[in-house]
């Protein structure tokens, strides 16, 4: 059994160009705060050799676990796979962090994102671009437009009162995850997982806070966001709204 207070779960698909820097910066940022951490990378057999980079790092540092799946199966199931692993294998675990491997999430902001959960103030801390102090860095106008639209749609359809419910930079208490892991499906292949999991946490009575983050453009590699993901996201939200409306009218 491994021991750590925090597990940082990072799903990867073709992130060989950025994963090493992300992992090194995460370990430095978390340990500087005196918090012990494990990094759990869930790679979907990336053709660019991401897993070889992670394997080399795990041989150099003892706190990295690499889970390789046979092929691209989607970010949601990758997270659920990493969560289950952390809950089962890491002793003394208090919080699980979700984070992208492409450099968009700034590791130096991790301590602030972990704090509300470790202190017991919240069960979920969402890194938010849409609260005071949050921002988009660089030239990402189109991405910001898509993100704002997605958040608006989610707010209307699900009623969630979180400003950045699509954010993939967040901390969840391990107690909460243990309670609802069987309900977290992660079966949708696209990016719905962030909203779906947040709705699950709130359904279990979770206290959610938003912590401002600055969201950087990906450092290298290609975007994995596809038109079908955007369409799938919209359909998921509309189905959720339909379900809510039908339940209310009964
Ligand atoms: N294991 C696994 N990881 C994935 C999959 N799809 C995306 N990821 C990872 O999930 C994280 C978020 O994906 P991104 O492609 O950065 O998504 P995004 O930030 O919305 O879009 P871009 O930054 O524009 O690409 C990254 O670390 C990806 O490598 C997948 O199918 N399997
Ligand atoms: Mg990204």
PDB file of N, CA, C and O in Angstrom, residues 71-147:
ATOM      1  N   UNK A  71      -6.513   1.437 -25.329  1.00  0.00           N
ATOM      2  CA  UNK A  71      -6.742   2.374 -26.429  1.00  0.00           C
ATOM      3  C   UNK A  71      -7.562   3.538 -25.926  1.00  0.00           C
ATOM      4  O   UNK A  71      -7.965   3.568 -24.757  1.00  0.00           O
ATOM      5  N   UNK A  72      -7.826   4.504 -26.808  1.00  0.00           N
ATOM      6  CA  UNK A  72      -8.529   5.712 -26.372  1.00  0.00           C
ATOM      7  C   UNK A  72      -9.969   5.394 -25.968  1.00  0.00           C
ATOM      8  O   UNK A  72     -10.784   4.998 -26.798  1.00  0.00           O
ATOM      9  N   UNK A  73     -10.277   5.589 -24.713  1.00  0.00           N
ATOM     10  CA  UNK A  73     -11.601   5.245 -24.200  1.00  0.00           C
ATOM     11  C   UNK A  73     -12.340   6.432 -23.617  1.00  0.00           C
ATOM     12  O   UNK A  73     -13.446   6.273 -23.086  1.00  0.00           O
ATOM     13  N   UNK A  74     -11.746   7.614 -23.666  1.00  0.00           N
ATOM     14  CA  UNK A  74     -12.458   8.804 -23.182  1.00  0.00           C
ATOM     15  C   UNK A  74     -11.973   9.286 -21.828  1.00  0.00           C
ATOM     16  O   UNK A  74     -11.537   8.501 -20.978  1.00  0.00           O
ATOM     17  N   UNK A  75     -12.090  10.602 -21.643  1.00  0.00           N
ATOM     18  CA  UNK A  75     -11.567  11.237 -20.432  1.00  0.00           C
ATOM     19  C   UNK A  75     -12.360  10.837 -19.184  1.00  0.00           C
ATOM     20  O   UNK A  75     -11.794  10.671 -18.099  1.00  0.00           O
ATOM     21  N   UNK A  76     -13.686  10.644 -19.326  1.00  0.00           N
ATOM     22  CA  UNK A  76     -14.519  10.323 -18.161  1.00  0.00           C
ATOM     23  C   UNK A  76     -14.139   8.985 -17.547  1.00  0.00           C
ATOM     24  O   UNK A  76     -13.867   8.884 -16.345  1.00  0.00           O
ATOM     25  N   UNK A  77     -14.047   7.955 -18.389  1.00  0.00           N
ATOM     26  CA  UNK A  77     -13.707   6.638 -17.841  1.00  0.00           C
ATOM     27  C   UNK A  77     -12.256   6.619 -17.366  1.00  0.00           C
ATOM     28  O   UNK A  77     -11.910   5.877 -16.434  1.00  0.00           O
ATOM     29  N   UNK A  78     -11.405   7.462 -17.976  1.00  0.00           N
ATOM     30  CA  UNK A  78     -10.009   7.546 -17.496  1.00  0.00           C
ATOM     31  C   UNK A  78      -9.988   8.098 -16.074  1.00  0.00           C
ATOM     32  O   UNK A  78      -9.294   7.571 -15.199  1.00  0.00           O
ATOM     33  N   UNK A  79     -10.785   9.132 -15.817  1.00  0.00           N
ATOM     34  CA  UNK A  79     -10.837   9.691 -14.465  1.00  0.00           C
ATOM     35  C   UNK A  79     -11.380   8.665 -13.463  1.00  0.00           C
ATOM     36  O   UNK A  79     -10.820   8.477 -12.382  1.00  0.00           O
ATOM     37  N   UNK A  80     -12.475   7.991 -13.842  1.00  0.00           N
ATOM     38  CA  UNK A  80     -13.069   7.023 -12.914  1.00  0.00           C
ATOM     39  C   UNK A  80     -12.057   5.909 -12.596  1.00  0.00           C
ATOM     40  O   UNK A  80     -11.894   5.488 -11.444  1.00  0.00           O
ATOM     41  N   UNK A  81     -11.325   5.485 -13.625  1.00  0.00           N
ATOM     42  CA  UNK A  81     -10.286   4.463 -13.454  1.00  0.00           C
ATOM     43  C   UNK A  81      -9.214   4.952 -12.459  1.00  0.00           C
ATOM     44  O   UNK A  81      -8.834   4.241 -11.526  1.00  0.00           O
ATOM     45  N   UNK A  82      -8.771   6.194 -12.641  1.00  0.00           N
ATOM     46  CA  UNK A  82      -7.754   6.773 -11.748  1.00  0.00           C
ATOM     47  C   UNK A  82      -8.274   6.973 -10.333  1.00  0.00           C
ATOM     48  O   UNK A  82      -7.562   6.722  -9.357  1.00  0.00           O
ATOM     49  N   UNK A  83      -9.525   7.407 -10.207  1.00  0.00           N
ATOM     50  CA  UNK A  83     -10.135   7.603  -8.878  1.00  0.00           C
ATOM     51  C   UNK A  83     -10.179   6.276  -8.111  1.00  0.00           C
ATOM     52  O   UNK A  83      -9.806   6.185  -6.953  1.00  0.00           O
ATOM     53  N   UNK A  84     -10.670   5.230  -8.820  1.00  0.00           N
ATOM     54  CA  UNK A  84     -10.789   3.916  -8.166  1.00  0.00           C
ATOM     55  C   UNK A  84      -9.422   3.437  -7.684  1.00  0.00           C
ATOM     56  O   UNK A  84      -9.269   2.939  -6.569  1.00  0.00           O
ATOM     57  N   UNK A  85      -8.444   3.605  -8.547  1.00  0.00           N
ATOM     58  CA  UNK A  85      -7.084   3.183  -8.192  1.00  0.00           C
ATOM     59  C   UNK A  85      -6.623   3.922  -6.936  1.00  0.00           C
ATOM     60  O   UNK A  85      -6.127   3.313  -5.987  1.00  0.00           O
ATOM     61  N   UNK A  86      -6.791   5.248  -6.932  1.00  0.00           N
ATOM     62  CA  UNK A  86      -6.324   6.048  -5.790  1.00  0.00           C
ATOM     63  C   UNK A  86      -7.047   5.628  -4.506  1.00  0.00           C
ATOM     64  O   UNK A  86      -6.418   5.447  -3.458  1.00  0.00           O
ATOM     65  N   UNK A  87      -8.375   5.446  -4.595  1.00  0.00           N
ATOM     66  CA  UNK A  87      -9.140   5.078  -3.396  1.00  0.00           C
ATOM     67  C   UNK A  87      -8.726   3.702  -2.858  1.00  0.00           C
ATOM     68  O   UNK A  87      -8.685   3.476  -1.664  1.00  0.00           O
ATOM     69  N   UNK A  88      -8.397   2.803  -3.789  1.00  0.00           N
ATOM     70  CA  UNK A  88      -8.052   1.445  -3.361  1.00  0.00           C
ATOM     71  C   UNK A  88      -6.597   1.313  -2.918  1.00  0.00           C
ATOM     72  O   UNK A  88      -6.273   0.548  -2.028  1.00  0.00           O
ATOM     73  N   UNK A  89      -5.713   2.060  -3.564  1.00  0.00           N
ATOM     74  CA  UNK A  89      -4.275   1.807  -3.366  1.00  0.00           C
ATOM     75  C   UNK A  89      -3.551   2.801  -2.468  1.00  0.00           C
ATOM     76  O   UNK A  89      -2.419   2.547  -2.072  1.00  0.00           O
ATOM     77  N   UNK A  90      -4.156   3.967  -2.208  1.00  0.00           N
ATOM     78  CA  UNK A  90      -3.414   4.988  -1.464  1.00  0.00           C
ATOM     79  C   UNK A  90      -3.970   5.124  -0.047  1.00  0.00           C
ATOM     80  O   UNK A  90      -5.128   5.486   0.146  1.00  0.00           O
ATOM     81  N   UNK A  91      -3.124   4.834   0.910  1.00  0.00           N
ATOM     82  CA  UNK A  91      -3.514   4.912   2.318  1.00  0.00           C
ATOM     83  C   UNK A  91      -3.405   6.350   2.801  1.00  0.00           C
ATOM     84  O   UNK A  91      -2.499   7.080   2.362  1.00  0.00           O
ATOM     85  N   UNK A  92      -4.304   6.753   3.684  1.00  0.00           N
ATOM     86  CA  UNK A  92      -4.237   8.105   4.259  1.00  0.00           C
ATOM     87  C   UNK A  92      -4.710   9.178   3.296  1.00  0.00           C
ATOM     88  O   UNK A  92      -4.478  10.371   3.518  1.00  0.00           O
ATOM     89  N   UNK A  93      -5.395   8.750   2.226  1.00  0.00           N
ATOM     90  CA  UNK A  93      -5.822   9.703   1.196  1.00  0.00           C
ATOM     91  C   UNK A  93      -6.926  10.630   1.697  1.00  0.00           C
ATOM     92  O   UNK A  93      -7.905  10.167   2.273  1.00  0.00           O
ATOM     93  N   UNK A  94      -6.763  11.938   1.471  1.00  0.00           N
ATOM     94  CA  UNK A  94      -7.788  12.890   1.923  1.00  0.00           C
ATOM     95  C   UNK A  94      -8.441  13.618   0.750  1.00  0.00           C
ATOM     96  O   UNK A  94      -9.567  14.079   0.859  1.00  0.00           O
ATOM     97  N   UNK A  95      -7.712  13.753  -0.348  1.00  0.00           N
ATOM     98  CA  UNK A  95      -8.288  14.485  -1.487  1.00  0.00           C
ATOM     99  C   UNK A  95      -7.723  13.970  -2.804  1.00  0.00           C
ATOM    100  O   UNK A  95      -6.589  13.491  -2.875  1.00  0.00           O
ATOM    101  N   UNK A  96      -8.552  14.090  -3.848  1.00  0.00           N
ATOM    102  CA  UNK A  96      -8.137  13.688  -5.194  1.00  0.00           C
ATOM    103  C   UNK A  96      -8.265  14.907  -6.097  1.00  0.00           C
ATOM    104  O   UNK A  96      -9.284  15.609  -6.068  1.00  0.00           O
ATOM    105  N   UNK A  97      -7.217  15.158  -6.876  1.00  0.00           N
ATOM    106  CA  UNK A  97      -7.225  16.313  -7.786  1.00  0.00           C
ATOM    107  C   UNK A  97      -7.369  15.826  -9.219  1.00  0.00           C
ATOM    108  O   UNK A  97      -6.793  14.814  -9.596  1.00  0.00           O
ATOM    109  N   UNK A  98      -8.154  16.548  -9.992  1.00  0.00           N
ATOM    110  CA  UNK A  98      -8.242  16.323 -11.449  1.00  0.00           C
ATOM    111  C   UNK A  98      -7.432  17.405 -12.127  1.00  0.00           C
ATOM    112  O   UNK A  98      -7.572  18.586 -11.789  1.00  0.00           O
ATOM    113  N   UNK A  99      -6.642  17.030 -13.102  1.00  0.00           N
ATOM    114  CA  UNK A  99      -5.805  18.040 -13.769  1.00  0.00           C
ATOM    115  C   UNK A  99      -5.450  17.593 -15.183  1.00  0.00           C
ATOM    116  O   UNK A  99      -5.220  16.411 -15.421  1.00  0.00           O
ATOM    117  N   UNK A 100      -5.392  18.545 -16.130  1.00  0.00           N
ATOM    118  CA  UNK A 100      -5.000  18.227 -17.503  1.00  0.00           C
ATOM    119  C   UNK A 100      -3.478  18.099 -17.610  1.00  0.00           C
ATOM    120  O   UNK A 100      -2.742  18.704 -16.830  1.00  0.00           O
ATOM    121  N   UNK A 101      -3.053  17.370 -18.645  1.00  0.00           N
ATOM    122  CA  UNK A 101      -1.614  17.138 -18.830  1.00  0.00           C
ATOM    123  C   UNK A 101      -0.978  18.120 -19.806  1.00  0.00           C
ATOM    124  O   UNK A 101       0.216  18.044 -20.075  1.00  0.00           O
ATOM    125  N   UNK A 102      -1.765  19.027 -20.356  1.00  0.00           N
ATOM    126  CA  UNK A 102      -1.261  19.834 -21.482  1.00  0.00           C
ATOM    127  C   UNK A 102      -0.691  21.190 -21.076  1.00  0.00           C
ATOM    128  O   UNK A 102      -0.354  22.007 -21.944  1.00  0.00           O
ATOM    129  N   UNK A 103      -0.595  21.446 -19.783  1.00  0.00           N
ATOM    130  CA  UNK A 103      -0.010  22.718 -19.332  1.00  0.00           C
ATOM    131  C   UNK A 103      -1.025  23.839 -19.173  1.00  0.00           C
ATOM    132  O   UNK A 103      -0.667  24.946 -18.777  1.00  0.00           O
ATOM    133  N   UNK A 104      -2.309  23.564 -19.446  1.00  0.00           N
ATOM    134  CA  UNK A 104      -3.329  24.617 -19.306  1.00  0.00           C
ATOM    135  C   UNK A 104      -3.588  24.963 -17.842  1.00  0.00           C
ATOM    136  O   UNK A 104      -3.957  26.081 -17.514  1.00  0.00           O
ATOM    137  N   UNK A 105      -3.420  23.967 -16.974  1.00  0.00           N
ATOM    138  CA  UNK A 105      -3.633  24.198 -15.537  1.00  0.00           C
ATOM    139  C   UNK A 105      -2.292  24.468 -14.879  1.00  0.00           C
ATOM    140  O   UNK A 105      -1.356  23.691 -15.022  1.00  0.00           O
ATOM    141  N   UNK A 106      -2.227  25.578 -14.146  1.00  0.00           N
ATOM    142  CA  UNK A 106      -0.962  26.019 -13.559  1.00  0.00           C
ATOM    143  C   UNK A 106      -0.719  25.293 -12.221  1.00  0.00           C
ATOM    144  O   UNK A 106      -1.445  25.516 -11.255  1.00  0.00           O
ATOM    145  N   UNK A 107       0.309  24.434 -12.166  1.00  0.00           N
ATOM    146  CA  UNK A 107       0.559  23.675 -10.928  1.00  0.00           C
ATOM    147  C   UNK A 107       0.772  24.569  -9.714  1.00  0.00           C
ATOM    148  O   UNK A 107       0.456  24.167  -8.591  1.00  0.00           O
ATOM    149  N   UNK A 108       1.257  25.799  -9.926  1.00  0.00           N
ATOM    150  CA  UNK A 108       1.502  26.651  -8.760  1.00  0.00           C
ATOM    151  C   UNK A 108       0.184  27.074  -8.090  1.00  0.00           C
ATOM    152  O   UNK A 108       0.190  27.563  -6.965  1.00  0.00           O
ATOM    153  N   UNK A 109      -0.945  26.870  -8.779  1.00  0.00           N
ATOM    154  CA  UNK A 109      -2.242  27.204  -8.180  1.00  0.00           C
ATOM    155  C   UNK A 109      -2.851  26.022  -7.411  1.00  0.00           C
ATOM    156  O   UNK A 109      -3.898  26.147  -6.782  1.00  0.00           O
ATOM    157  N   UNK A 110      -2.153  24.883  -7.492  1.00  0.00           N
ATOM    158  CA  UNK A 110      -2.679  23.676  -6.821  1.00  0.00           C
ATOM    159  C   UNK A 110      -2.865  23.826  -5.315  1.00  0.00           C
ATOM    160  O   UNK A 110      -3.911  23.429  -4.787  1.00  0.00           O
ATOM    161  N   UNK A 111      -1.883  24.395  -4.593  1.00  0.00           N
ATOM    162  CA  UNK A 111      -2.086  24.508  -3.135  1.00  0.00           C
ATOM    163  C   UNK A 111      -3.387  25.221  -2.779  1.00  0.00           C
ATOM    164  O   UNK A 111      -4.108  24.793  -1.873  1.00  0.00           O
ATOM    165  N   UNK A 112      -3.736  26.271  -3.505  1.00  0.00           N
ATOM    166  CA  UNK A 112      -4.976  27.006  -3.209  1.00  0.00           C
ATOM    167  C   UNK A 112      -6.219  26.176  -3.534  1.00  0.00           C
ATOM    168  O   UNK A 112      -7.272  26.342  -2.921  1.00  0.00           O
ATOM    169  N   UNK A 113      -6.063  25.273  -4.506  1.00  0.00           N
ATOM    170  CA  UNK A 113      -7.189  24.435  -4.924  1.00  0.00           C
ATOM    171  C   UNK A 113      -7.392  23.251  -3.971  1.00  0.00           C
ATOM    172  O   UNK A 113      -8.492  22.717  -3.859  1.00  0.00           O
ATOM    173  N   UNK A 114      -6.334  22.870  -3.304  1.00  0.00           N
ATOM    174  CA  UNK A 114      -6.410  21.733  -2.381  1.00  0.00           C
ATOM    175  C   UNK A 114      -6.919  22.184  -1.005  1.00  0.00           C
ATOM    176  O   UNK A 114      -7.660  21.481  -0.330  1.00  0.00           O
ATOM    177  N   UNK A 115      -6.521  23.412  -0.647  1.00  0.00           N
ATOM    178  CA  UNK A 115      -6.753  23.942   0.704  1.00  0.00           C
ATOM    179  C   UNK A 115      -8.209  23.805   1.216  1.00  0.00           C
ATOM    180  O   UNK A 115      -8.430  23.304   2.317  1.00  0.00           O
ATOM    181  N   UNK A 116      -9.229  24.257   0.437  1.00  0.00           N
ATOM    182  CA  UNK A 116     -10.596  24.202   0.966  1.00  0.00           C
ATOM    183  C   UNK A 116     -11.035  22.785   1.330  1.00  0.00           C
ATOM    184  O   UNK A 116     -11.802  22.589   2.271  1.00  0.00           O
ATOM    185  N   UNK A 117     -10.522  21.775   0.594  1.00  0.00           N
ATOM    186  CA  UNK A 117     -10.923  20.396   0.872  1.00  0.00           C
ATOM    187  C   UNK A 117     -10.134  19.850   2.069  1.00  0.00           C
ATOM    188  O   UNK A 117     -10.705  19.244   2.969  1.00  0.00           O
ATOM    189  N   UNK A 118      -8.834  20.123   2.112  1.00  0.00           N
ATOM    190  CA  UNK A 118      -8.035  19.622   3.236  1.00  0.00           C
ATOM    191  C   UNK A 118      -8.460  20.266   4.550  1.00  0.00           C
ATOM    192  O   UNK A 118      -8.411  19.649   5.607  1.00  0.00           O
ATOM    193  N   UNK A 119      -8.901  21.531   4.480  1.00  0.00           N
ATOM    194  CA  UNK A 119      -9.298  22.215   5.719  1.00  0.00           C
ATOM    195  C   UNK A 119     -10.716  21.823   6.154  1.00  0.00           C
ATOM    196  O   UNK A 119     -11.153  22.187   7.240  1.00  0.00           O
ATOM    197  N   UNK A 120     -11.442  21.134   5.281  1.00  0.00           N
ATOM    198  CA  UNK A 120     -12.797  20.707   5.624  1.00  0.00           C
ATOM    199  C   UNK A 120     -13.854  21.761   5.300  1.00  0.00           C
ATOM    200  O   UNK A 120     -15.033  21.590   5.575  1.00  0.00           O
ATOM    201  N   UNK A 121     -13.415  22.875   4.672  1.00  0.00           N
ATOM    202  CA  UNK A 121     -14.364  23.947   4.324  1.00  0.00           C
ATOM    203  C   UNK A 121     -15.316  23.495   3.203  1.00  0.00           C
ATOM    204  O   UNK A 121     -16.473  23.908   3.146  1.00  0.00           O
ATOM    205  N   UNK A 122     -14.824  22.636   2.313  1.00  0.00           N
ATOM    206  CA  UNK A 122     -15.644  22.193   1.173  1.00  0.00           C
ATOM    207  C   UNK A 122     -15.352  20.726   0.846  1.00  0.00           C
ATOM    208  O   UNK A 122     -14.321  20.186   1.254  1.00  0.00           O
ATOM    209  N   UNK A 123     -16.286  20.116   0.096  1.00  0.00           N
ATOM    210  CA  UNK A 123     -16.062  18.744  -0.375  1.00  0.00           C
ATOM    211  C   UNK A 123     -15.488  18.749  -1.785  1.00  0.00           C
ATOM    212  O   UNK A 123     -14.847  17.797  -2.214  1.00  0.00           O
ATOM    213  N   UNK A 124     -15.777  19.834  -2.506  1.00  0.00           N
ATOM    214  CA  UNK A 124     -15.266  19.974  -3.873  1.00  0.00           C
ATOM    215  C   UNK A 124     -14.778  21.411  -4.057  1.00  0.00           C
ATOM    216  O   UNK A 124     -15.488  22.356  -3.699  1.00  0.00           O
ATOM    217  N   UNK A 125     -13.578  21.574  -4.601  1.00  0.00           N
ATOM    218  CA  UNK A 125     -13.089  22.915  -4.952  1.00  0.00           C
ATOM    219  C   UNK A 125     -12.850  22.929  -6.458  1.00  0.00           C
ATOM    220  O   UNK A 125     -12.039  22.159  -6.972  1.00  0.00           O
ATOM    221  N   UNK A 126     -13.607  23.769  -7.149  1.00  0.00           N
ATOM    222  CA  UNK A 126     -13.516  23.831  -8.611  1.00  0.00           C
ATOM    223  C   UNK A 126     -12.641  25.013  -9.001  1.00  0.00           C
ATOM    224  O   UNK A 126     -12.882  26.145  -8.571  1.00  0.00           O
ATOM    225  N   UNK A 127     -11.625  24.773  -9.798  1.00  0.00           N
ATOM    226  CA  UNK A 127     -10.789  25.854 -10.328  1.00  0.00           C
ATOM    227  C   UNK A 127     -11.606  26.604 -11.365  1.00  0.00           C
ATOM    228  O   UNK A 127     -12.022  26.018 -12.367  1.00  0.00           O
ATOM    229  N   UNK A 128     -11.858  27.891 -11.117  1.00  0.00           N
ATOM    230  CA  UNK A 128     -12.831  28.604 -11.946  1.00  0.00           C
ATOM    231  C   UNK A 128     -12.228  29.788 -12.699  1.00  0.00           C
ATOM    232  O   UNK A 128     -11.482  30.581 -12.137  1.00  0.00           O
ATOM    233  N   UNK A 129     -12.604  29.853 -13.974  1.00  0.00           N
ATOM    234  CA  UNK A 129     -12.192  31.004 -14.802  1.00  0.00           C
ATOM    235  C   UNK A 129     -13.186  32.135 -14.689  1.00  0.00           C
ATOM    236  O   UNK A 129     -12.955  33.222 -15.201  1.00  0.00           O
ATOM    237  N   UNK A 130     -14.331  31.868 -14.015  1.00  0.00           N
ATOM    238  CA  UNK A 130     -15.429  32.839 -14.039  1.00  0.00           C
ATOM    239  C   UNK A 130     -15.809  33.402 -12.679  1.00  0.00           C
ATOM    240  O   UNK A 130     -16.910  33.884 -12.496  1.00  0.00           O
ATOM    241  N   UNK A 131     -14.885  33.316 -11.717  1.00  0.00           N
ATOM    242  CA  UNK A 131     -15.092  34.046 -10.457  1.00  0.00           C
ATOM    243  C   UNK A 131     -14.012  35.137 -10.412  1.00  0.00           C
ATOM    244  O   UNK A 131     -13.048  35.079 -11.182  1.00  0.00           O
ATOM    245  N   UNK A 132     -14.205  36.103  -9.515  1.00  0.00           N
ATOM    246  CA  UNK A 132     -13.249  37.213  -9.435  1.00  0.00           C
ATOM    247  C   UNK A 132     -11.835  36.671  -9.260  1.00  0.00           C
ATOM    248  O   UNK A 132     -11.585  35.814  -8.417  1.00  0.00           O
ATOM    249  N   UNK A 133     -10.934  37.134 -10.119  1.00  0.00           N
ATOM    250  CA  UNK A 133      -9.536  36.682 -10.057  1.00  0.00           C
ATOM    251  C   UNK A 133      -9.236  35.568 -11.054  1.00  0.00           C
ATOM    252  O   UNK A 133      -8.076  35.283 -11.345  1.00  0.00           O
ATOM    253  N   UNK A 134     -10.282  34.945 -11.597  1.00  0.00           N
ATOM    254  CA  UNK A 134     -10.082  33.891 -12.598  1.00  0.00           C
ATOM    255  C   UNK A 134      -9.884  34.513 -13.977  1.00  0.00           C
ATOM    256  O   UNK A 134     -10.365  35.615 -14.237  1.00  0.00           O
ATOM    257  N   UNK A 135      -9.173  33.808 -14.871  1.00  0.00           N
ATOM    258  CA  UNK A 135      -8.932  34.419 -16.189  1.00  0.00           C
ATOM    259  C   UNK A 135      -8.561  33.387 -17.250  1.00  0.00           C
ATOM    260  O   UNK A 135      -8.237  32.241 -16.947  1.00  0.00           O
ATOM    261  N   UNK A 136      -8.610  33.856 -18.487  1.00  0.00           N
ATOM    262  CA  UNK A 136      -8.090  33.113 -19.640  1.00  0.00           C
ATOM    263  C   UNK A 136      -6.804  33.818 -20.044  1.00  0.00           C
ATOM    264  O   UNK A 136      -6.820  35.023 -20.272  1.00  0.00           O
ATOM    265  N   UNK A 137      -5.721  33.076 -20.170  1.00  0.00           N
ATOM    266  CA  UNK A 137      -4.471  33.705 -20.613  1.00  0.00           C
ATOM    267  C   UNK A 137      -4.286  33.491 -22.108  1.00  0.00           C
ATOM    268  O   UNK A 137      -4.779  32.521 -22.667  1.00  0.00           O
ATOM    269  N   UNK A 138      -3.533  34.408 -22.747  1.00  0.00           N
ATOM    270  CA  UNK A 138      -3.198  34.243 -24.174  1.00  0.00           C
ATOM    271  C   UNK A 138      -4.408  34.466 -25.056  1.00  0.00           C
ATOM    272  O   UNK A 138      -5.464  34.910 -24.608  1.00  0.00           O
ATOM    273  N   UNK A 139      -4.228  34.101 -26.310  1.00  0.00           N
ATOM    274  CA  UNK A 139      -5.294  34.341 -27.274  1.00  0.00           C
ATOM    275  C   UNK A 139      -6.159  33.085 -27.430  1.00  0.00           C
ATOM    276  O   UNK A 139      -5.851  32.210 -28.230  1.00  0.00           O
ATOM    277  N   UNK A 140      -7.235  33.001 -26.657  1.00  0.00           N
ATOM    278  CA  UNK A 140      -8.087  31.803 -26.701  1.00  0.00           C
ATOM    279  C   UNK A 140      -9.545  32.210 -26.858  1.00  0.00           C
ATOM    280  O   UNK A 140     -10.431  31.580 -26.274  1.00  0.00           O
ATOM    281  N   UNK A 141      -9.785  33.285 -27.610  1.00  0.00           N
ATOM    282  CA  UNK A 141     -11.139  33.851 -27.695  1.00  0.00           C
ATOM    283  C   UNK A 141     -12.179  32.807 -28.101  1.00  0.00           C
ATOM    284  O   UNK A 141     -13.270  32.743 -27.511  1.00  0.00           O
ATOM    285  N   UNK A 142     -11.837  31.949 -29.084  1.00  0.00           N
ATOM    286  CA  UNK A 142     -12.826  30.987 -29.560  1.00  0.00           C
ATOM    287  C   UNK A 142     -13.121  29.931 -28.485  1.00  0.00           C
ATOM    288  O   UNK A 142     -14.275  29.599 -28.215  1.00  0.00           O
ATOM    289  N   UNK A 143     -12.038  29.457 -27.843  1.00  0.00           N
ATOM    290  CA  UNK A 143     -12.213  28.477 -26.762  1.00  0.00           C
ATOM    291  C   UNK A 143     -13.044  29.065 -25.615  1.00  0.00           C
ATOM    292  O   UNK A 143     -13.876  28.402 -25.026  1.00  0.00           O
ATOM    293  N   UNK A 144     -12.780  30.342 -25.334  1.00  0.00           N
ATOM    294  CA  UNK A 144     -13.518  30.987 -24.244  1.00  0.00           C
ATOM    295  C   UNK A 144     -15.002  31.089 -24.596  1.00  0.00           C
ATOM    296  O   UNK A 144     -15.875  30.838 -23.759  1.00  0.00           O
ATOM    297  N   UNK A 145     -15.272  31.403 -25.869  1.00  0.00           N
ATOM    298  CA  UNK A 145     -16.645  31.507 -26.349  1.00  0.00           C
ATOM    299  C   UNK A 145     -17.376  30.161 -26.159  1.00  0.00           C
ATOM    300  O   UNK A 145     -18.493  30.092 -25.633  1.00  0.00           O
ATOM    301  N   UNK A 146     -16.691  29.075 -26.582  1.00  0.00           N
ATOM    302  CA  UNK A 146     -17.275  27.722 -26.455  1.00  0.00           C
ATOM    303  C   UNK A 146     -17.512  27.395 -24.970  1.00  0.00           C
ATOM    304  O   UNK A 146     -18.569  26.884 -24.575  1.00  0.00           O
ATOM    305  N   UNK A 147     -16.525  27.721 -24.165  1.00  0.00           N
ATOM    306  CA  UNK A 147     -16.613  27.399 -22.737  1.00  0.00           C
ATOM    307  C   UNK A 147     -17.741  28.172 -22.053  1.00  0.00           C
ATOM    308  O   UNK A 147     -18.497  27.611 -21.258  1.00  0.00           O
TER     309      UNK A 147
END
